[in-house]
Amino acid sequence: SELRTKKKDIINGFHCICFFECVDFVLESLKGARVLVTGASSGIGEQMAYHYARFGAQIVITARREKVLQQVAEKCLSLGAQKALHIAADMANESDPERVVDFALEKLGGLDYLVLNHIGPTTFGMWEGDVEHTRWLMKVNFFSYIQMAWRALPSLEQSKGSLVVVSSVLGKMTNPFTLPYSSTKFALSGFFGSLYHELAMKKSNVSISVCTLGLIDTDSAMDKVRGITKVPAYPATEAALNIIIAGATRQLDLYYPWFTQVITLIKDWSPSGGVTLDRSPVCRRATQRHTTMHTHSHLGRI
């Protein structure tokens, strides 16, 4: 049995070496890759831009704040990006999603990766019937995603490229206090999961990676959950790298941190999760402060 154990250890070690060598090879292939990253002025999007820069990619970044974008683009160049261009855009504007894709296609000569990461501001608290805000948030967090994806698909088809969608565990399980946000993320999961099947039926060259995130330690996310949860937050830079690897390896689903997948499985086994929400201390604290909390952050990546 000792010999059998040693053999297993050797085989497992070999598999690990092969995996990391494969990842290294794929990441090296990002040199010169043409990448568009949305929501790149801060948080996870900013960190993705820096990682792509270190790998020598050609990058277009977008968000609403032009001055901040310019600073991020300059840092990308200093980190080794072959190109780093920026375009300010508001994804609530009907024409901006397609305008951003057209800009990237023109400046880069095509796309190898479209990374959809942006999000609109929303409140953390009980839903009180604000249909207009919910409709607006759906426009930013969902409809702009599918606009950009459709616009970029012909170029991604030519390049055998990848479409990367950053989502949240709140798009996999129901939760109080985040109804508009969760609705947009459920929509993303449903749409891009279904699009994956349609592309496969067409024998498309384009891969889709849907990245489901838990709590990430961006400043805005930490401000949002302070005093509400003791769930550990994970580094934005690691989340960003995992997202990039998922896209580069053409992985359909990414769960980061890993236990977010376990949480979604538990939800399927026991929809209530064994918790009576109105008695939960976390929910009581959140209810007490829900009317005062607003954010422009990745609210649901918790």
PDB file of C-alpha atoms in Angstrom:
ATOM      1  CA  SER A   1       0.000   0.000   0.000  1.00  0.00           C
ATOM      2  CA  GLU A   2       2.938   2.328   0.669  1.00  0.00           C
ATOM      3  CA  LEU A   3       4.216   1.774  -2.879  1.00  0.00           C
ATOM      4  CA  ARG A   4       0.744   2.430  -4.253  1.00  0.00           C
ATOM      5  CA  THR A   5       0.571   5.684  -2.280  1.00  0.00           C
ATOM      6  CA  LYS A   6       3.950   6.801  -3.629  1.00  0.00           C
ATOM      7  CA  LYS A   7       2.806   6.048  -7.168  1.00  0.00           C
ATOM      8  CA  LYS A   8      -0.320   8.142  -6.617  1.00  0.00           C
ATOM      9  CA  ASP A   9       1.773  11.014  -5.263  1.00  0.00           C
ATOM     10  CA  ILE A  10       4.079  10.858  -8.282  1.00  0.00           C
ATOM     11  CA  ILE A  11       1.127  10.797 -10.691  1.00  0.00           C
ATOM     12  CA  ASN A  12      -0.603  13.676  -8.902  1.00  0.00           C
ATOM     13  CA  GLY A  13       2.631  15.672  -8.918  1.00  0.00           C
ATOM     14  CA  PHE A  14       3.054  14.994 -12.620  1.00  0.00           C
ATOM     15  CA  HIS A  15      -0.495  16.190 -13.297  1.00  0.00           C
ATOM     16  CA  CYS A  16       0.148  19.393 -11.327  1.00  0.00           C
ATOM     17  CA  ILE A  17       3.364  20.068 -13.251  1.00  0.00           C
ATOM     18  CA  CYS A  18       1.592  19.488 -16.565  1.00  0.00           C
ATOM     19  CA  PHE A  19      -1.268  21.770 -15.524  1.00  0.00           C
ATOM     20  CA  PHE A  20       0.947  24.684 -14.523  1.00  0.00           C
ATOM     21  CA  GLU A  21       3.163  24.255 -17.595  1.00  0.00           C
ATOM     22  CA  CYS A  22       0.018  24.330 -19.716  1.00  0.00           C
ATOM     23  CA  VAL A  23      -1.188  27.500 -17.966  1.00  0.00           C
ATOM     24  CA  ASP A  24       2.237  29.116 -18.410  1.00  0.00           C
ATOM     25  CA  PHE A  25       2.187  28.249 -22.111  1.00  0.00           C
ATOM     26  CA  VAL A  26      -1.305  29.696 -22.541  1.00  0.00           C
ATOM     27  CA  LEU A  27      -0.436  32.884 -20.671  1.00  0.00           C
ATOM     28  CA  GLU A  28       2.682  33.311 -22.809  1.00  0.00           C
ATOM     29  CA  SER A  29       0.363  33.188 -25.811  1.00  0.00           C
ATOM     30  CA  LEU A  30      -1.266  36.397 -24.528  1.00  0.00           C
ATOM     31  CA  LYS A  31       1.715  38.355 -25.814  1.00  0.00           C
ATOM     32  CA  GLY A  32       0.336  40.547 -28.564  1.00  0.00           C
ATOM     33  CA  ALA A  33      -3.253  39.444 -27.905  1.00  0.00           C
ATOM     34  CA  ARG A  34      -5.878  42.088 -28.640  1.00  0.00           C
ATOM     35  CA  VAL A  35      -7.982  42.630 -25.531  1.00  0.00           C
ATOM     36  CA  LEU A  36     -10.917  44.856 -24.592  1.00  0.00           C
ATOM     37  CA  VAL A  37     -11.643  45.117 -20.846  1.00  0.00           C
ATOM     38  CA  THR A  38     -14.683  46.989 -19.530  1.00  0.00           C
ATOM     39  CA  GLY A  39     -15.039  48.456 -16.051  1.00  0.00           C
ATOM     40  CA  ALA A  40     -11.274  48.903 -15.991  1.00  0.00           C
ATOM     41  CA  SER A  41     -10.834  52.120 -14.008  1.00  0.00           C
ATOM     42  CA  SER A  42     -10.712  50.347 -10.637  1.00  0.00           C
ATOM     43  CA  GLY A  43     -11.099  47.046  -8.818  1.00  0.00           C
ATOM     44  CA  ILE A  44     -10.994  43.765 -10.694  1.00  0.00           C
ATOM     45  CA  GLY A  45     -11.063  45.383 -14.128  1.00  0.00           C
ATOM     46  CA  GLU A  46      -8.055  47.544 -13.329  1.00  0.00           C
ATOM     47  CA  GLN A  47      -6.137  44.518 -12.057  1.00  0.00           C
ATOM     48  CA  MET A  48      -6.997  42.560 -15.207  1.00  0.00           C
ATOM     49  CA  ALA A  49      -5.619  45.400 -17.308  1.00  0.00           C
ATOM     50  CA  TYR A  50      -2.336  45.267 -15.384  1.00  0.00           C
ATOM     51  CA  HIS A  51      -2.056  41.483 -15.740  1.00  0.00           C
ATOM     52  CA  TYR A  52      -2.710  41.635 -19.477  1.00  0.00           C
ATOM     53  CA  ALA A  53      -0.077  44.376 -19.682  1.00  0.00           C
ATOM     54  CA  ARG A  54       2.510  42.199 -17.930  1.00  0.00           C
ATOM     55  CA  PHE A  55       1.802  39.460 -20.472  1.00  0.00           C
ATOM     56  CA  GLY A  56       2.498  41.912 -23.297  1.00  0.00           C
ATOM     57  CA  ALA A  57      -1.031  42.202 -24.645  1.00  0.00           C
ATOM     58  CA  GLN A  58      -2.538  45.026 -26.690  1.00  0.00           C
ATOM     59  CA  ILE A  59      -5.249  46.529 -24.523  1.00  0.00           C
ATOM     60  CA  VAL A  60      -8.235  48.809 -24.819  1.00  0.00           C
ATOM     61  CA  ILE A  61      -9.819  49.728 -21.499  1.00  0.00           C
ATOM     62  CA  THR A  62     -13.104  51.483 -20.854  1.00  0.00           C
ATOM     63  CA  ALA A  63     -15.088  52.949 -17.964  1.00  0.00           C
ATOM     64  CA  ARG A  64     -16.807  56.261 -17.235  1.00  0.00           C
ATOM     65  CA  ARG A  65     -13.909  58.219 -15.684  1.00  0.00           C
ATOM     66  CA  GLU A  66     -11.547  59.320 -18.447  1.00  0.00           C
ATOM     67  CA  LYS A  67      -8.823  60.781 -16.220  1.00  0.00           C
ATOM     68  CA  VAL A  68      -8.573  57.580 -14.201  1.00  0.00           C
ATOM     69  CA  LEU A  69      -8.580  55.494 -17.380  1.00  0.00           C
ATOM     70  CA  GLN A  70      -5.680  57.534 -18.707  1.00  0.00           C
ATOM     71  CA  GLN A  71      -3.677  56.801 -15.554  1.00  0.00           C
ATOM     72  CA  VAL A  72      -4.442  53.075 -15.803  1.00  0.00           C
ATOM     73  CA  ALA A  73      -3.444  53.042 -19.482  1.00  0.00           C
ATOM     74  CA  GLU A  74      -0.142  54.766 -18.697  1.00  0.00           C
ATOM     75  CA  LYS A  75       0.623  52.202 -16.011  1.00  0.00           C
ATOM     76  CA  CYS A  76      -0.225  49.397 -18.439  1.00  0.00           C
ATOM     77  CA  LEU A  77       2.391  50.730 -20.849  1.00  0.00           C
ATOM     78  CA  SER A  78       4.971  50.870 -18.069  1.00  0.00           C
ATOM     79  CA  LEU A  79       4.180  47.240 -17.192  1.00  0.00           C
ATOM     80  CA  GLY A  80       4.852  46.018 -20.717  1.00  0.00           C
ATOM     81  CA  ALA A  81       1.658  46.336 -22.736  1.00  0.00           C
ATOM     82  CA  GLN A  82       2.331  46.557 -26.472  1.00  0.00           C
ATOM     83  CA  LYS A  83      -0.545  49.014 -26.698  1.00  0.00           C
ATOM     84  CA  ALA A  84      -2.768  50.560 -24.026  1.00  0.00           C
ATOM     85  CA  LEU A  85      -5.635  52.707 -25.237  1.00  0.00           C
ATOM     86  CA  HIS A  86      -8.666  54.001 -23.389  1.00  0.00           C
ATOM     87  CA  ILE A  87     -12.136  55.222 -24.239  1.00  0.00           C
ATOM     88  CA  ALA A  88     -14.577  56.749 -21.763  1.00  0.00           C
ATOM     89  CA  ALA A  89     -18.125  55.441 -22.051  1.00  0.00           C
ATOM     90  CA  ASP A  90     -21.377  55.187 -20.130  1.00  0.00           C
ATOM     91  CA  MET A  91     -22.969  51.805 -20.705  1.00  0.00           C
ATOM     92  CA  ALA A  92     -26.386  53.260 -19.887  1.00  0.00           C
ATOM     93  CA  ASN A  93     -26.206  55.190 -23.163  1.00  0.00           C
ATOM     94  CA  GLU A  94     -27.761  53.216 -25.980  1.00  0.00           C
ATOM     95  CA  SER A  95     -24.915  53.737 -28.452  1.00  0.00           C
ATOM     96  CA  ASP A  96     -21.884  53.509 -26.148  1.00  0.00           C
ATOM     97  CA  PRO A  97     -21.511  49.703 -25.918  1.00  0.00           C
ATOM     98  CA  GLU A  98     -21.204  49.317 -29.688  1.00  0.00           C
ATOM     99  CA  ARG A  99     -19.100  52.475 -29.961  1.00  0.00           C
ATOM    100  CA  VAL A 100     -16.550  51.005 -27.546  1.00  0.00           C
ATOM    101  CA  VAL A 101     -16.308  47.739 -29.483  1.00  0.00           C
ATOM    102  CA  ASP A 102     -15.942  49.609 -32.773  1.00  0.00           C
ATOM    103  CA  PHE A 103     -13.141  51.705 -31.245  1.00  0.00           C
ATOM    104  CA  ALA A 104     -11.274  48.581 -30.119  1.00  0.00           C
ATOM    105  CA  LEU A 105     -11.725  46.880 -33.483  1.00  0.00           C
ATOM    106  CA  GLU A 106     -10.404  49.936 -35.301  1.00  0.00           C
ATOM    107  CA  LYS A 107      -7.424  50.594 -33.018  1.00  0.00           C
ATOM    108  CA  LEU A 108      -6.370  46.956 -32.548  1.00  0.00           C
ATOM    109  CA  GLY A 109      -7.376  45.579 -35.929  1.00  0.00           C
ATOM    110  CA  GLY A 110      -9.657  42.997 -34.328  1.00  0.00           C
ATOM    111  CA  LEU A 111     -10.207  41.287 -30.990  1.00  0.00           C
ATOM    112  CA  ASP A 112      -8.946  38.099 -29.393  1.00  0.00           C
ATOM    113  CA  TYR A 113     -10.576  38.679 -25.993  1.00  0.00           C
ATOM    114  CA  LEU A 114     -13.652  40.620 -24.964  1.00  0.00           C
ATOM    115  CA  VAL A 115     -13.786  40.847 -21.161  1.00  0.00           C
ATOM    116  CA  LEU A 116     -17.121  42.168 -19.877  1.00  0.00           C
ATOM    117  CA  ASN A 117     -16.726  43.365 -16.313  1.00  0.00           C
ATOM    118  CA  HIS A 118     -18.552  46.704 -15.867  1.00  0.00           C
ATOM    119  CA  ILE A 119     -21.460  47.319 -13.523  1.00  0.00           C
ATOM    120  CA  GLY A 120     -23.877  50.101 -12.633  1.00  0.00           C
ATOM    121  CA  PRO A 121     -24.374  51.624  -9.178  1.00  0.00           C
ATOM    122  CA  THR A 122     -27.196  50.274  -7.044  1.00  0.00           C
ATOM    123  CA  THR A 123     -28.408  50.259  -3.457  1.00  0.00           C
ATOM    124  CA  PHE A 124     -27.968  47.556  -0.831  1.00  0.00           C
ATOM    125  CA  GLY A 125     -31.291  47.058   0.900  1.00  0.00           C
ATOM    126  CA  MET A 126     -34.903  45.983   0.674  1.00  0.00           C
ATOM    127  CA  TRP A 127     -36.490  46.397  -2.744  1.00  0.00           C
ATOM    128  CA  GLU A 128     -39.200  49.030  -2.501  1.00  0.00           C
ATOM    129  CA  GLY A 129     -40.691  48.881  -5.959  1.00  0.00           C
ATOM    130  CA  ASP A 130     -38.223  51.043  -7.881  1.00  0.00           C
ATOM    131  CA  VAL A 131     -38.934  49.554 -11.289  1.00  0.00           C
ATOM    132  CA  GLU A 132     -37.201  52.368 -13.165  1.00  0.00           C
ATOM    133  CA  HIS A 133     -33.900  51.772 -11.370  1.00  0.00           C
ATOM    134  CA  THR A 134     -34.204  48.026 -11.937  1.00  0.00           C
ATOM    135  CA  ARG A 135     -34.831  48.629 -15.635  1.00  0.00           C
ATOM    136  CA  TRP A 136     -31.855  51.011 -15.813  1.00  0.00           C
ATOM    137  CA  LEU A 137     -29.574  48.547 -14.015  1.00  0.00           C
ATOM    138  CA  MET A 138     -30.642  45.779 -16.370  1.00  0.00           C
ATOM    139  CA  LYS A 139     -29.640  48.043 -19.244  1.00  0.00           C
ATOM    140  CA  VAL A 140     -26.144  48.588 -17.828  1.00  0.00           C
ATOM    141  CA  ASN A 141     -25.429  45.169 -16.329  1.00  0.00           C
ATOM    142  CA  PHE A 142     -27.119  42.988 -18.936  1.00  0.00           C
ATOM    143  CA  PHE A 143     -28.215  44.582 -22.206  1.00  0.00           C
ATOM    144  CA  SER A 144     -24.914  46.389 -22.749  1.00  0.00           C
ATOM    145  CA  TYR A 145     -23.147  43.032 -22.302  1.00  0.00           C
ATOM    146  CA  ILE A 146     -25.139  41.353 -25.030  1.00  0.00           C
ATOM    147  CA  GLN A 147     -24.791  44.415 -27.295  1.00  0.00           C
ATOM    148  CA  MET A 148     -21.013  44.289 -26.993  1.00  0.00           C
ATOM    149  CA  ALA A 149     -20.879  40.521 -27.371  1.00  0.00           C
ATOM    150  CA  TRP A 150     -22.933  40.593 -30.565  1.00  0.00           C
ATOM    151  CA  ARG A 151     -20.856  43.413 -32.033  1.00  0.00           C
ATOM    152  CA  ALA A 152     -17.589  41.611 -31.267  1.00  0.00           C
ATOM    153  CA  LEU A 153     -18.598  38.089 -32.296  1.00  0.00           C
ATOM    154  CA  PRO A 154     -17.601  38.338 -35.988  1.00  0.00           C
ATOM    155  CA  SER A 155     -14.080  39.447 -35.042  1.00  0.00           C
ATOM    156  CA  LEU A 156     -13.816  36.839 -32.276  1.00  0.00           C
ATOM    157  CA  GLU A 157     -14.940  34.207 -34.778  1.00  0.00           C
ATOM    158  CA  GLN A 158     -12.115  35.153 -37.133  1.00  0.00           C
ATOM    159  CA  SER A 159      -9.508  35.114 -34.374  1.00  0.00           C
ATOM    160  CA  LYS A 160     -10.844  31.993 -32.607  1.00  0.00           C
ATOM    161  CA  GLY A 161     -11.210  34.321 -29.659  1.00  0.00           C
ATOM    162  CA  SER A 162     -12.780  34.268 -26.229  1.00  0.00           C
ATOM    163  CA  LEU A 163     -15.723  36.044 -24.650  1.00  0.00           C
ATOM    164  CA  VAL A 164     -15.250  36.441 -20.883  1.00  0.00           C
ATOM    165  CA  VAL A 165     -18.197  37.432 -18.685  1.00  0.00           C
ATOM    166  CA  VAL A 166     -17.614  38.469 -15.067  1.00  0.00           C
ATOM    167  CA  SER A 167     -20.585  37.572 -12.893  1.00  0.00           C
ATOM    168  CA  SER A 168     -21.401  36.882  -9.252  1.00  0.00           C
ATOM    169  CA  VAL A 169     -22.492  34.141  -6.905  1.00  0.00           C
ATOM    170  CA  LEU A 170     -25.633  36.272  -6.524  1.00  0.00           C
ATOM    171  CA  GLY A 171     -26.416  35.329 -10.109  1.00  0.00           C
ATOM    172  CA  LYS A 172     -26.542  31.690  -9.055  1.00  0.00           C
ATOM    173  CA  MET A 173     -28.569  31.855  -5.836  1.00  0.00           C
ATOM    174  CA  THR A 174     -31.313  34.061  -4.454  1.00  0.00           C
ATOM    175  CA  ASN A 175     -30.469  36.526  -1.719  1.00  0.00           C
ATOM    176  CA  PRO A 176     -32.161  39.414   0.108  1.00  0.00           C
ATOM    177  CA  PHE A 177     -31.129  43.070  -0.246  1.00  0.00           C
ATOM    178  CA  THR A 178     -29.744  42.739  -3.791  1.00  0.00           C
ATOM    179  CA  LEU A 179     -32.813  42.088  -5.936  1.00  0.00           C
ATOM    180  CA  PRO A 180     -32.073  44.372  -8.922  1.00  0.00           C
ATOM    181  CA  TYR A 181     -28.400  43.384  -8.993  1.00  0.00           C
ATOM    182  CA  SER A 182     -29.083  39.658  -8.617  1.00  0.00           C
ATOM    183  CA  SER A 183     -31.654  39.830 -11.402  1.00  0.00           C
ATOM    184  CA  THR A 184     -29.071  41.226 -13.806  1.00  0.00           C
ATOM    185  CA  LYS A 185     -26.579  38.507 -12.900  1.00  0.00           C
ATOM    186  CA  PHE A 186     -29.141  35.718 -13.269  1.00  0.00           C
ATOM    187  CA  ALA A 187     -29.879  37.163 -16.709  1.00  0.00           C
ATOM    188  CA  LEU A 188     -26.181  37.012 -17.617  1.00  0.00           C
ATOM    189  CA  SER A 189     -25.888  33.376 -16.539  1.00  0.00           C
ATOM    190  CA  GLY A 190     -28.969  32.392 -18.509  1.00  0.00           C
ATOM    191  CA  PHE A 191     -28.090  34.294 -21.667  1.00  0.00           C
ATOM    192  CA  PHE A 192     -24.425  33.410 -21.984  1.00  0.00           C
ATOM    193  CA  GLY A 193     -24.964  29.827 -20.846  1.00  0.00           C
ATOM    194  CA  SER A 194     -27.513  29.459 -23.636  1.00  0.00           C
ATOM    195  CA  LEU A 195     -25.328  31.311 -26.139  1.00  0.00           C
ATOM    196  CA  TYR A 196     -22.563  28.815 -25.397  1.00  0.00           C
ATOM    197  CA  HIS A 197     -24.837  26.000 -26.599  1.00  0.00           C
ATOM    198  CA  GLU A 198     -25.878  27.877 -29.724  1.00  0.00           C
ATOM    199  CA  LEU A 199     -22.268  28.610 -30.644  1.00  0.00           C
ATOM    200  CA  ALA A 200     -21.412  24.941 -30.115  1.00  0.00           C
ATOM    201  CA  MET A 201     -24.280  23.936 -32.413  1.00  0.00           C
ATOM    202  CA  LYS A 202     -22.854  26.268 -35.070  1.00  0.00           C
ATOM    203  CA  LYS A 203     -19.376  24.817 -34.522  1.00  0.00           C
ATOM    204  CA  SER A 204     -18.187  28.313 -33.685  1.00  0.00           C
ATOM    205  CA  ASN A 205     -14.553  29.143 -32.971  1.00  0.00           C
ATOM    206  CA  VAL A 206     -15.543  31.426 -30.072  1.00  0.00           C
ATOM    207  CA  SER A 207     -15.285  30.254 -26.464  1.00  0.00           C
ATOM    208  CA  ILE A 208     -17.347  31.646 -23.590  1.00  0.00           C
ATOM    209  CA  SER A 209     -16.155  31.822 -19.983  1.00  0.00           C
ATOM    210  CA  VAL A 210     -18.652  32.811 -17.275  1.00  0.00           C
ATOM    211  CA  CYS A 211     -16.779  33.803 -14.107  1.00  0.00           C
ATOM    212  CA  THR A 212     -18.718  33.544 -10.849  1.00  0.00           C
ATOM    213  CA  LEU A 213     -17.090  35.535  -8.064  1.00  0.00           C
ATOM    214  CA  GLY A 214     -17.539  35.668  -4.322  1.00  0.00           C
ATOM    215  CA  LEU A 215     -16.450  38.510  -2.040  1.00  0.00           C
ATOM    216  CA  ILE A 216     -13.442  40.337  -3.488  1.00  0.00           C
ATOM    217  CA  ASP A 217     -11.418  42.872  -1.516  1.00  0.00           C
ATOM    218  CA  THR A 218     -11.989  45.942  -3.665  1.00  0.00           C
ATOM    219  CA  ASP A 219     -12.334  49.149  -1.655  1.00  0.00           C
ATOM    220  CA  SER A 220     -15.924  49.675  -2.691  1.00  0.00           C
ATOM    221  CA  ALA A 221     -16.937  46.102  -1.895  1.00  0.00           C
ATOM    222  CA  MET A 222     -15.334  46.308   1.532  1.00  0.00           C
ATOM    223  CA  ASP A 223     -17.182  49.549   2.277  1.00  0.00           C
ATOM    224  CA  LYS A 224     -20.405  47.826   1.282  1.00  0.00           C
ATOM    225  CA  VAL A 225     -20.145  44.791   3.576  1.00  0.00           C
ATOM    226  CA  ARG A 226     -18.332  46.296   6.554  1.00  0.00           C
ATOM    227  CA  GLY A 227     -20.205  45.337   9.713  1.00  0.00           C
ATOM    228  CA  ILE A 228     -22.525  43.003   7.820  1.00  0.00           C
ATOM    229  CA  THR A 229     -20.541  39.859   7.086  1.00  0.00           C
ATOM    230  CA  LYS A 230     -17.494  38.027   8.353  1.00  0.00           C
ATOM    231  CA  VAL A 231     -17.034  36.131   5.095  1.00  0.00           C
ATOM    232  CA  PRO A 232     -13.354  36.396   4.076  1.00  0.00           C
ATOM    233  CA  ALA A 233     -12.588  38.603   1.098  1.00  0.00           C
ATOM    234  CA  TYR A 234     -10.194  37.427  -1.605  1.00  0.00           C
ATOM    235  CA  PRO A 235      -7.625  39.558  -3.443  1.00  0.00           C
ATOM    236  CA  ALA A 236      -8.783  41.430  -6.532  1.00  0.00           C
ATOM    237  CA  THR A 237      -5.451  40.766  -8.226  1.00  0.00           C
ATOM    238  CA  GLU A 238      -5.891  36.989  -7.779  1.00  0.00           C
ATOM    239  CA  ALA A 239      -9.485  37.127  -8.964  1.00  0.00           C
ATOM    240  CA  ALA A 240      -8.328  39.051 -12.028  1.00  0.00           C
ATOM    241  CA  LEU A 241      -5.610  36.516 -12.830  1.00  0.00           C
ATOM    242  CA  ASN A 242      -8.038  33.608 -12.459  1.00  0.00           C
ATOM    243  CA  ILE A 243     -10.449  35.302 -14.844  1.00  0.00           C
ATOM    244  CA  ILE A 244      -7.673  35.789 -17.400  1.00  0.00           C
ATOM    245  CA  ILE A 245      -6.603  32.148 -17.101  1.00  0.00           C
ATOM    246  CA  ALA A 246     -10.214  31.004 -17.551  1.00  0.00           C
ATOM    247  CA  GLY A 247     -10.471  32.978 -20.776  1.00  0.00           C
ATOM    248  CA  ALA A 248      -7.065  31.917 -22.066  1.00  0.00           C
ATOM    249  CA  THR A 249      -7.757  28.230 -21.389  1.00  0.00           C
ATOM    250  CA  ARG A 250     -11.276  28.544 -22.870  1.00  0.00           C
ATOM    251  CA  GLN A 251     -12.828  27.350 -19.624  1.00  0.00           C
ATOM    252  CA  LEU A 252     -16.646  27.507 -19.612  1.00  0.00           C
ATOM    253  CA  ASP A 253     -17.145  28.133 -15.882  1.00  0.00           C
ATOM    254  CA  LEU A 254     -14.892  29.721 -13.297  1.00  0.00           C
ATOM    255  CA  TYR A 255     -15.778  29.906  -9.612  1.00  0.00           C
ATOM    256  CA  TYR A 256     -13.531  32.127  -7.510  1.00  0.00           C
ATOM    257  CA  PRO A 257     -12.861  31.522  -4.727  1.00  0.00           C
ATOM    258  CA  TRP A 258     -13.428  27.808  -5.244  1.00  0.00           C
ATOM    259  CA  PHE A 259     -16.028  27.416  -2.497  1.00  0.00           C
ATOM    260  CA  THR A 260     -18.490  29.658  -4.318  1.00  0.00           C
ATOM    261  CA  GLN A 261     -19.312  26.598  -6.414  1.00  0.00           C
ATOM    262  CA  VAL A 262     -19.967  24.601  -3.245  1.00  0.00           C
ATOM    263  CA  ILE A 263     -22.333  27.337  -2.061  1.00  0.00           C
ATOM    264  CA  THR A 264     -24.333  27.131  -5.280  1.00  0.00           C
ATOM    265  CA  LEU A 265     -24.508  23.341  -4.979  1.00  0.00           C
ATOM    266  CA  ILE A 266     -25.758  23.575  -1.402  1.00  0.00           C
ATOM    267  CA  LYS A 267     -28.400  25.997  -2.639  1.00  0.00           C
ATOM    268  CA  ASP A 268     -29.585  23.378  -5.129  1.00  0.00           C
ATOM    269  CA  TRP A 269     -29.704  20.695  -2.456  1.00  0.00           C
ATOM    270  CA  SER A 270     -31.432  22.910   0.111  1.00  0.00           C
ATOM    271  CA  PRO A 271     -32.946  26.107  -1.307  1.00  0.00           C
ATOM    272  CA  SER A 272     -33.309  27.691   2.123  1.00  0.00           C
ATOM    273  CA  GLY A 273     -29.701  26.864   2.958  1.00  0.00           C
ATOM    274  CA  GLY A 274     -30.874  25.871   6.420  1.00  0.00           C
ATOM    275  CA  VAL A 275     -31.179  29.565   7.397  1.00  0.00           C
ATOM    276  CA  THR A 276     -34.244  31.442   8.552  1.00  0.00           C
ATOM    277  CA  LEU A 277     -33.429  34.825   7.050  1.00  0.00           C
ATOM    278  CA  ASP A 278     -35.518  37.019   9.322  1.00  0.00           C
ATOM    279  CA  ARG A 279     -33.701  35.570  12.337  1.00  0.00           C
ATOM    280  CA  SER A 280     -30.207  35.852  10.877  1.00  0.00           C
ATOM    281  CA  PRO A 281     -27.977  38.359  12.729  1.00  0.00           C
ATOM    282  CA  VAL A 282     -26.385  39.296   9.415  1.00  0.00           C
ATOM    283  CA  CYS A 283     -29.767  40.072   7.895  1.00  0.00           C
ATOM    284  CA  ARG A 284     -30.852  42.056  10.952  1.00  0.00           C
ATOM    285  CA  ARG A 285     -27.737  44.247  10.723  1.00  0.00           C
ATOM    286  CA  ALA A 286     -28.177  44.689   6.999  1.00  0.00           C
ATOM    287  CA  THR A 287     -31.836  45.630   7.412  1.00  0.00           C
ATOM    288  CA  GLN A 288     -30.948  48.307   9.959  1.00  0.00           C
ATOM    289  CA  ARG A 289     -28.607  50.075   7.564  1.00  0.00           C
ATOM    290  CA  HIS A 290     -30.070  49.255   4.141  1.00  0.00           C
ATOM    291  CA  THR A 291     -31.547  52.679   3.455  1.00  0.00           C
ATOM    292  CA  THR A 292     -28.237  54.487   3.820  1.00  0.00           C
ATOM    293  CA  MET A 293     -25.971  52.371   1.659  1.00  0.00           C
ATOM    294  CA  HIS A 294     -25.116  53.144  -1.963  1.00  0.00           C
ATOM    295  CA  THR A 295     -22.256  52.089  -4.182  1.00  0.00           C
ATOM    296  CA  HIS A 296     -20.670  52.223  -7.619  1.00  0.00           C
ATOM    297  CA  SER A 297     -18.875  48.952  -6.891  1.00  0.00           C
ATOM    298  CA  HIS A 298     -19.140  45.283  -7.739  1.00  0.00           C
ATOM    299  CA  LEU A 299     -21.965  44.894  -5.267  1.00  0.00           C
ATOM    300  CA  GLY A 300     -22.901  41.282  -5.913  1.00  0.00           C
ATOM    301  CA  ARG A 301     -19.445  39.806  -5.983  1.00  0.00           C
ATOM    302  CA  ILE A 302     -20.105  38.608  -2.478  1.00  0.00           C
TER     303      ILE A 302
END
